[in-house]
PDB file of C-alpha atoms and ligand atoms in Angstrom:
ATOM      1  CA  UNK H  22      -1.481  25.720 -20.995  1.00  0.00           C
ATOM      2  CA  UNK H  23      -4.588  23.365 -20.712  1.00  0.00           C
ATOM      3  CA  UNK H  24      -6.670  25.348 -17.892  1.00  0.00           C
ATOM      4  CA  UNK H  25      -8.082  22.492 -14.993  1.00  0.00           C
ATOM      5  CA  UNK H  26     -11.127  24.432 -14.704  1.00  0.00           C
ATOM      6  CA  UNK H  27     -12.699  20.855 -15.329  1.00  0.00           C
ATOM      7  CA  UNK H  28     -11.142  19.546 -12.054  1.00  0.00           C
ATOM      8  CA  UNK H  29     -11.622  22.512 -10.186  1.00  0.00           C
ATOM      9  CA  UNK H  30     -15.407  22.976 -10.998  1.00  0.00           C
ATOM     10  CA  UNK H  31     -15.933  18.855 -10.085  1.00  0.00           C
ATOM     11  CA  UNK H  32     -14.112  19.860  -6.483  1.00  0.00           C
ATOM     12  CA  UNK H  33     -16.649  22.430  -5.772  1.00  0.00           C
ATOM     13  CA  UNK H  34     -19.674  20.412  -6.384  1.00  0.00           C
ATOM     14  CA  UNK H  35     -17.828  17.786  -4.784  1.00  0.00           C
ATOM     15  CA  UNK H  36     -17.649  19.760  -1.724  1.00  0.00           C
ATOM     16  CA  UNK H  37     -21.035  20.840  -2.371  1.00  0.00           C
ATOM     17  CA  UNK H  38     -22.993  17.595  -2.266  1.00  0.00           C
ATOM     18  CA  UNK H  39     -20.953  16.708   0.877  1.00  0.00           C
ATOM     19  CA  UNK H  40     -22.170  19.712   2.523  1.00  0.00           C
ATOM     20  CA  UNK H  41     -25.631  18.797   1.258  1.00  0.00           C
ATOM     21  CA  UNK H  42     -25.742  15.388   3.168  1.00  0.00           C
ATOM     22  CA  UNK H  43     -23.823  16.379   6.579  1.00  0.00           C
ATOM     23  CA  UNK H  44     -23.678  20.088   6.973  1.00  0.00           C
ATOM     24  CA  UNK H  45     -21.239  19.057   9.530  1.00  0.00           C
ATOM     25  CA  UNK H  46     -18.704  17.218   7.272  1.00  0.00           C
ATOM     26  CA  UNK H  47     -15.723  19.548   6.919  1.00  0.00           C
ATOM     27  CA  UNK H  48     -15.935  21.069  10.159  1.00  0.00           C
ATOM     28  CA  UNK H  49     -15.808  17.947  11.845  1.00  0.00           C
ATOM     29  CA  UNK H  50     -12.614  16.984   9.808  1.00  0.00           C
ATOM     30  CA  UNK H  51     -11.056  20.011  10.068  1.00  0.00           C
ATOM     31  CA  UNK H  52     -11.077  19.345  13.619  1.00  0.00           C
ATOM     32  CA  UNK H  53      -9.211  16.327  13.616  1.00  0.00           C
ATOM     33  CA  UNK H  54      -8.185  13.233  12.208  1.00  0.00           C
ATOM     34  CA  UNK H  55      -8.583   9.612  13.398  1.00  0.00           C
ATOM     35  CA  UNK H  56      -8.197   6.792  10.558  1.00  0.00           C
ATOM     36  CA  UNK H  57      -8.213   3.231  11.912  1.00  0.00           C
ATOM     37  CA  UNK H  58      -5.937   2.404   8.837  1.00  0.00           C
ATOM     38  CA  UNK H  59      -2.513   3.238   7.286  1.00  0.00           C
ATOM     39  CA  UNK H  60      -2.651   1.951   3.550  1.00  0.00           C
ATOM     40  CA  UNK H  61       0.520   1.487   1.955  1.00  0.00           C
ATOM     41  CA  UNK H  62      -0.408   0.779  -1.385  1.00  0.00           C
ATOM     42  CA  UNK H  63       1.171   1.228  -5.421  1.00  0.00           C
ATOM     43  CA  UNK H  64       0.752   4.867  -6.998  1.00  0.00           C
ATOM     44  CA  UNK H  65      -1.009   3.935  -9.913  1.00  0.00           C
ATOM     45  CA  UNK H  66      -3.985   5.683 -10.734  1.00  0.00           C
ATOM     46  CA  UNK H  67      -6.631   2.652 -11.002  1.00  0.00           C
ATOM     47  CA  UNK H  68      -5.992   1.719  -7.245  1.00  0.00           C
ATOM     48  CA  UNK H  69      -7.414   4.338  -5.015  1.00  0.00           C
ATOM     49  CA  UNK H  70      -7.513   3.729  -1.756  1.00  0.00           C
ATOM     50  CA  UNK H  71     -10.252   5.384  -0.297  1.00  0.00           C
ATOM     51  CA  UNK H  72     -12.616   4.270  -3.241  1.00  0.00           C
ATOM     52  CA  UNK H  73     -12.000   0.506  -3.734  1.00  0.00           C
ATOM     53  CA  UNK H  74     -12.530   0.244   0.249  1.00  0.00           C
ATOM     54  CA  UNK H  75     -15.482   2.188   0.784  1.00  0.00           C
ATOM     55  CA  UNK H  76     -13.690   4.862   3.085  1.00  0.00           C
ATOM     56  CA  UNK H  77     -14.675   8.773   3.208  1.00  0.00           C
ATOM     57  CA  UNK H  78     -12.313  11.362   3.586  1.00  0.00           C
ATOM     58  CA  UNK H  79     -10.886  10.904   7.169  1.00  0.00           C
ATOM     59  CA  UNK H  80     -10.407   7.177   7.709  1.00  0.00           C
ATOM     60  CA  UNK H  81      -7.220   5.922   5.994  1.00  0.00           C
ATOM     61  CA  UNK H  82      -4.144   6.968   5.801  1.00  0.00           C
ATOM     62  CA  UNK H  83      -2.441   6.573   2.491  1.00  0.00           C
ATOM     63  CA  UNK H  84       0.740   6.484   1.245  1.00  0.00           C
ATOM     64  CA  UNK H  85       1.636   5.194  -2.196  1.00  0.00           C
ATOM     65  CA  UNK H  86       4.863   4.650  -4.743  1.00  0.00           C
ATOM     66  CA  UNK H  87       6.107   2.441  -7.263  1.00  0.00           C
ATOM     67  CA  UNK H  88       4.675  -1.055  -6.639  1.00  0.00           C
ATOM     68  CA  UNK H  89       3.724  -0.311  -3.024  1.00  0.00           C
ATOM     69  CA  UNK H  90       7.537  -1.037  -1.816  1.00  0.00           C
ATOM     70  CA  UNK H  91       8.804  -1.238   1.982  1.00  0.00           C
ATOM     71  CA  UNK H  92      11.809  -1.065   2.679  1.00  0.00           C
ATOM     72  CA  UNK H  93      13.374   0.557   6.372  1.00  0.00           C
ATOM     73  CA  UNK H  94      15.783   2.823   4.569  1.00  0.00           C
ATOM     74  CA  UNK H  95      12.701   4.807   2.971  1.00  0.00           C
ATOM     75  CA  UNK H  96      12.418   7.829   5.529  1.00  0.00           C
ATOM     76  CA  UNK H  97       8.781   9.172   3.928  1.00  0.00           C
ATOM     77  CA  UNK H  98       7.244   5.701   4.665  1.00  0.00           C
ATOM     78  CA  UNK H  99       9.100   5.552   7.952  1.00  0.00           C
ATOM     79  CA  UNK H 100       7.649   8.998   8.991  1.00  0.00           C
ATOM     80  CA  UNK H 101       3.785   8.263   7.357  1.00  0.00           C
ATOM     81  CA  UNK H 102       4.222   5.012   9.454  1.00  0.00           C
ATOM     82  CA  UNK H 103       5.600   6.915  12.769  1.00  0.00           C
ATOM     83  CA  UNK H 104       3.267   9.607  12.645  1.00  0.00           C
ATOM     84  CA  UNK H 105       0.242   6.788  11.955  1.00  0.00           C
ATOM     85  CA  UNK H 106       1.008   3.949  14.843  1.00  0.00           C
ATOM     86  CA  UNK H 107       2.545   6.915  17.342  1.00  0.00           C
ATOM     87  CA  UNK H 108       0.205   9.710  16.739  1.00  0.00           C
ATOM     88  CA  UNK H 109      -2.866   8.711  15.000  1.00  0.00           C
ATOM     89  CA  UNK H 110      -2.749   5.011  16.783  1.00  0.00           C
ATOM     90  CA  UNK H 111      -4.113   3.337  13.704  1.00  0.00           C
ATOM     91  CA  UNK H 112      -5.108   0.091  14.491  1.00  0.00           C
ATOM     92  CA  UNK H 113      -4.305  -1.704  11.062  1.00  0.00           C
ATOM     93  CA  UNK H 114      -1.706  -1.390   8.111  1.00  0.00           C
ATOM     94  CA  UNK H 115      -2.503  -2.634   5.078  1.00  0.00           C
ATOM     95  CA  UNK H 116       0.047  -3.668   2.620  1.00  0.00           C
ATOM     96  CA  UNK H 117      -1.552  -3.622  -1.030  1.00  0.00           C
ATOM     97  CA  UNK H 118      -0.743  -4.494  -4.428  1.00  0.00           C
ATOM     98  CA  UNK H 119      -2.105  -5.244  -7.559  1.00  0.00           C
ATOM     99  CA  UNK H 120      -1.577  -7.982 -10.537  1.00  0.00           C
ATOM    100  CA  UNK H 121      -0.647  -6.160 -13.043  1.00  0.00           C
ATOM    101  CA  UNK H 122       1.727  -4.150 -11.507  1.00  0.00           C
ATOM    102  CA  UNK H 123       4.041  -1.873 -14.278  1.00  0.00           C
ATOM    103  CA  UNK H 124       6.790  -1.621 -11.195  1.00  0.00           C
ATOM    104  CA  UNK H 125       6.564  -5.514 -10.808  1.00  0.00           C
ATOM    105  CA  UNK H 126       6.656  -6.401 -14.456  1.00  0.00           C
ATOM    106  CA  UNK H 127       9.684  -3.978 -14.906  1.00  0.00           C
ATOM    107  CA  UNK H 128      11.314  -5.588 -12.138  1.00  0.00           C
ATOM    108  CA  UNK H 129      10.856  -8.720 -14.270  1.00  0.00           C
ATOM    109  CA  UNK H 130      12.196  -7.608 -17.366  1.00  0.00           C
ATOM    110  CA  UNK H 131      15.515  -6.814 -18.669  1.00  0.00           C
ATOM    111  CA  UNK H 132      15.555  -3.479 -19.766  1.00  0.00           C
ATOM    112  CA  UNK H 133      16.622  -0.064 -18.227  1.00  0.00           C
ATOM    113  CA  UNK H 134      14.186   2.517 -16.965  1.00  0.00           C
ATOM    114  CA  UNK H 135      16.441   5.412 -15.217  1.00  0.00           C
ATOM    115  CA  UNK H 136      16.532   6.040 -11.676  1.00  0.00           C
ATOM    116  CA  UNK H 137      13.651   3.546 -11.213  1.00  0.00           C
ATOM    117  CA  UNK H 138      15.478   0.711 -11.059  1.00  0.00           C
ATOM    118  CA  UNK H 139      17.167   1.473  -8.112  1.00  0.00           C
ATOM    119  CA  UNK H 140      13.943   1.156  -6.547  1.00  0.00           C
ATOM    120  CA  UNK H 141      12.810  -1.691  -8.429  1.00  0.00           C
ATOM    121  CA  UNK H 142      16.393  -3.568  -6.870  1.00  0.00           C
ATOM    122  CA  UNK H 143      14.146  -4.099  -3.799  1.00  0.00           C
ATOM    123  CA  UNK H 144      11.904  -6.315  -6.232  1.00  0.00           C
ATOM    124  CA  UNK H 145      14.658  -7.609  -8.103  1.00  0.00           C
ATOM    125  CA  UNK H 146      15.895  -9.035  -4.664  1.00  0.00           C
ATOM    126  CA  UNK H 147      12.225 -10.771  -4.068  1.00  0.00           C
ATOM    127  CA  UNK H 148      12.021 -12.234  -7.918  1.00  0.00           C
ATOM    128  CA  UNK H 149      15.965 -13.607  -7.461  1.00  0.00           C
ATOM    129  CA  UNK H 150      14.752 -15.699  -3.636  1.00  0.00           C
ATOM    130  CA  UNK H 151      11.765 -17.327  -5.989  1.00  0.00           C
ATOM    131  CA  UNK H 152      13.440 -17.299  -8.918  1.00  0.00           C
ATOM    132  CA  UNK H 153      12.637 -21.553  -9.264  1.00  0.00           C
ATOM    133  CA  UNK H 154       9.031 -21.099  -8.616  1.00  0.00           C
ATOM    134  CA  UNK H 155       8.588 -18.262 -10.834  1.00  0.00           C
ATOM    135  CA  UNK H 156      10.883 -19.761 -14.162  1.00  0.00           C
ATOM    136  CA  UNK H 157       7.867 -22.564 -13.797  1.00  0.00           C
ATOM    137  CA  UNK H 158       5.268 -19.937 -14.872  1.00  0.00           C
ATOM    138  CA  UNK H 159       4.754 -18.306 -18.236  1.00  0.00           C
ATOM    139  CA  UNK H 160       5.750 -14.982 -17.963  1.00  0.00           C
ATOM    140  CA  UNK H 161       2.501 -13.356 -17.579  1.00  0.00           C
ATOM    141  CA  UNK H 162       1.574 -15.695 -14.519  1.00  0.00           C
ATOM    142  CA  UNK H 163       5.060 -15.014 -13.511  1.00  0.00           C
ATOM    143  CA  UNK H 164       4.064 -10.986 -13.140  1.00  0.00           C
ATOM    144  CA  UNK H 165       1.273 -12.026 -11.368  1.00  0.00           C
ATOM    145  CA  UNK H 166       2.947 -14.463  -8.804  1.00  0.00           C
ATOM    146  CA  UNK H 167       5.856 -11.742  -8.029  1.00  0.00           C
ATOM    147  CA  UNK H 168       3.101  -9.493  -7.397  1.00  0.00           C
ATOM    148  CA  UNK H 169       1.823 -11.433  -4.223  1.00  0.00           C
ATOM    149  CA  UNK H 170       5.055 -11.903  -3.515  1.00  0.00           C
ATOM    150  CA  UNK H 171       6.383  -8.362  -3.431  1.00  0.00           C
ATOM    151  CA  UNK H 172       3.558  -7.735  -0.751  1.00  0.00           C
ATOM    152  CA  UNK H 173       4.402 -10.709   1.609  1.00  0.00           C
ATOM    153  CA  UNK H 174       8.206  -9.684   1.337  1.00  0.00           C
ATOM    154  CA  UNK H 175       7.206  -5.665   1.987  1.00  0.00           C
ATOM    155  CA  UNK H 176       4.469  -6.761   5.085  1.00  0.00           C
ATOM    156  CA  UNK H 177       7.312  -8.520   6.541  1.00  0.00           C
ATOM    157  CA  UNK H 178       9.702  -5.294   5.831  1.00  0.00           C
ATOM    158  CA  UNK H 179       6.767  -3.327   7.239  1.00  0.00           C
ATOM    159  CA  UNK H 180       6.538  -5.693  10.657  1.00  0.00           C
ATOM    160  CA  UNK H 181      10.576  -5.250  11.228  1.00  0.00           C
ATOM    161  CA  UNK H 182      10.447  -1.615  11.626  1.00  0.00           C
ATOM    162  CA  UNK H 183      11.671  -0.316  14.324  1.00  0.00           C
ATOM    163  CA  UNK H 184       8.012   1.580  14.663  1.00  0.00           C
ATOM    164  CA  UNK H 185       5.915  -1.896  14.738  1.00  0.00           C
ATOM    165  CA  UNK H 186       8.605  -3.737  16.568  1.00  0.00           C
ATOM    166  CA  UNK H 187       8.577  -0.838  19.371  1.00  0.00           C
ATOM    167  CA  UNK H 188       4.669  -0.698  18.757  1.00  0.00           C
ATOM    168  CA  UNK H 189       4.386  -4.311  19.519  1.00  0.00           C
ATOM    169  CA  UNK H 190       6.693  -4.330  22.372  1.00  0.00           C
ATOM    170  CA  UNK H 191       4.489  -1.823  24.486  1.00  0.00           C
ATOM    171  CA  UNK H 192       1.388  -3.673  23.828  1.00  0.00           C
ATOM    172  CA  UNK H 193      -0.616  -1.473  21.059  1.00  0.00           C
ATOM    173  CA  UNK H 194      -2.325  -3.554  18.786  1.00  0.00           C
ATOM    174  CA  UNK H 195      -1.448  -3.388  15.045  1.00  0.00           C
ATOM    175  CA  UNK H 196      -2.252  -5.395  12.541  1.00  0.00           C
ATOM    176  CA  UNK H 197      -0.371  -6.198   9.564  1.00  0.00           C
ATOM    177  CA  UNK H 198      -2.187  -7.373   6.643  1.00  0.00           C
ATOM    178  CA  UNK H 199      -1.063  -8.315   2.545  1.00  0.00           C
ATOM    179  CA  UNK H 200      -3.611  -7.520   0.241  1.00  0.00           C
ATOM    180  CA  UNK H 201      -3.877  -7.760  -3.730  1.00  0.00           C
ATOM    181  CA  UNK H 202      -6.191  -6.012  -5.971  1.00  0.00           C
ATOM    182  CA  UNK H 203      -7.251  -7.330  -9.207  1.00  0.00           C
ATOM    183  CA  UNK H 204      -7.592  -4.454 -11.733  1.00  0.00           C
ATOM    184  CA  UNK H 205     -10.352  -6.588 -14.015  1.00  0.00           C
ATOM    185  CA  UNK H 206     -12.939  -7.340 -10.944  1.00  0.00           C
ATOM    186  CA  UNK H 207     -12.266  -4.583  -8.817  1.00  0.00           C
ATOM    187  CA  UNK H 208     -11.751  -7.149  -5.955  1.00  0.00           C
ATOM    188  CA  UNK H 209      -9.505  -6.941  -2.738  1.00  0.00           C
ATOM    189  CA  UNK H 210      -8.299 -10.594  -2.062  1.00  0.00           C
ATOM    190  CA  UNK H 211      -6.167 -10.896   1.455  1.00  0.00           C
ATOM    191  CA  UNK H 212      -3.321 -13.160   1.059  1.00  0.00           C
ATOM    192  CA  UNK H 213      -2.145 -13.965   4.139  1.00  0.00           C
ATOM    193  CA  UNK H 214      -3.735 -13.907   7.873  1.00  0.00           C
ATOM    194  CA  UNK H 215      -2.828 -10.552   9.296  1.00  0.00           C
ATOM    195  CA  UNK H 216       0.751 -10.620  11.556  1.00  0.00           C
ATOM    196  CA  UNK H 217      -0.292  -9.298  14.774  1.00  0.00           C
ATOM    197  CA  UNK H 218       2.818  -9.921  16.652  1.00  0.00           C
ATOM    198  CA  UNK H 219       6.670 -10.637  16.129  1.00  0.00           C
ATOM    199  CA  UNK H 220       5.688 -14.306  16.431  1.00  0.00           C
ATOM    200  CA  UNK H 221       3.923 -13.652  13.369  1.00  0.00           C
ATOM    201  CA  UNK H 222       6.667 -13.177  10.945  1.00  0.00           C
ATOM    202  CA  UNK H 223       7.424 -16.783   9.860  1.00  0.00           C
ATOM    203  CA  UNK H 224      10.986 -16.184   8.263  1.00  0.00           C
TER     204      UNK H 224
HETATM  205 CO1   CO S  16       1.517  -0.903  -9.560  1.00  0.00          CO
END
């Protein structure tokens, strides 16, 4: 078996330079948490949250699947979410995606992956609503489009939780914001003005 030793020798200078700057950095953290931000983002391994935002250990809240899907029957978002907006009072959720999304292209396509696709129904759903706009594209541009899409549809999921809604209803402010990232520039583009309230959700 390939040893990590590699990975595990990184992690201690890692921790080592950290210590170097703020002697104070773990102990402070071990102490507590308080992220302003829950990011709900894809789990592929070129869109890190933490990095592409600028954010040290401590100040998001991450959790990540297959093309950054929301859906109110998923009890591990629902509890991240929860435990964010009742506990850690984040102030912001950020939906993200990314063109070029594997989940979203396999979601276009008509081929079987396994138990995948079950999840990939949720995009399925989204692609079959804009299914005019979308046969207009070429299939690449297609991809791309569904991509924006599938984080509109899942920041609108996200703001029809029970946990926002209730959120919302006794005044705490939380915004909900779609983001894409672009995998060639390394740029964050927002694509829609942040829903800050149930007035916000337009459909
Ligand atoms: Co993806």
């Amino acid at each position: 078996m390939e040893s990590l030793a590699h990975l595990l020798n990184n992690n201690r200078e890692w921790a080592a330079a950290q210590v170097a700057e703020d002697p104070q950095f773990f102990a402070r953290l071990a102490n507590q948490q308080s992220p302003e931000y829950l990011w709900i983002g894809c789990s592929d391994s070129r869109v890190p949250a933490n990095q592409i935002t600028g954010l040290a250990p401590g100040e998001v809240f991450v959790h990540r699947n297959v093309a950054n899907v929301v859906v109110q029957t998923d009890f591990n978002m629902l509890s991240v979410l929860q435990f964010a907006v009742d506990v850690l009072k984040v102030k912001h959720v950020i939906v993200c995606g990314h063109y070029g999304c594997g989940g979203v292209r396999a979601a276009l396509e008509n081929q079987r992956h396994g138990i995948v696709d079950n999840w990939l129904r949720h995009i399925r759903n989204t692609a079959r609503r804009w299914e005019d706009e979308l046969m207009a594209l070429d299939h690449e541009r297609a991809v791309d489009r569904l991509c924006e899409l599938n984080v509109l549809a899942n920041a609108k999921n996200l703001a029809r939780t029970t946990i926002i809604e209730v959120a919302w209803e006794r005044g705490q402010p939380v915004g909900v914001h779609s983001w894409i990232y672009r995998l060639d520039t390394g740029r964050i583009q927002a694509l829609d003005h942040q829903i800050k309230g149930i007035k916000g959700i337009k459909d």
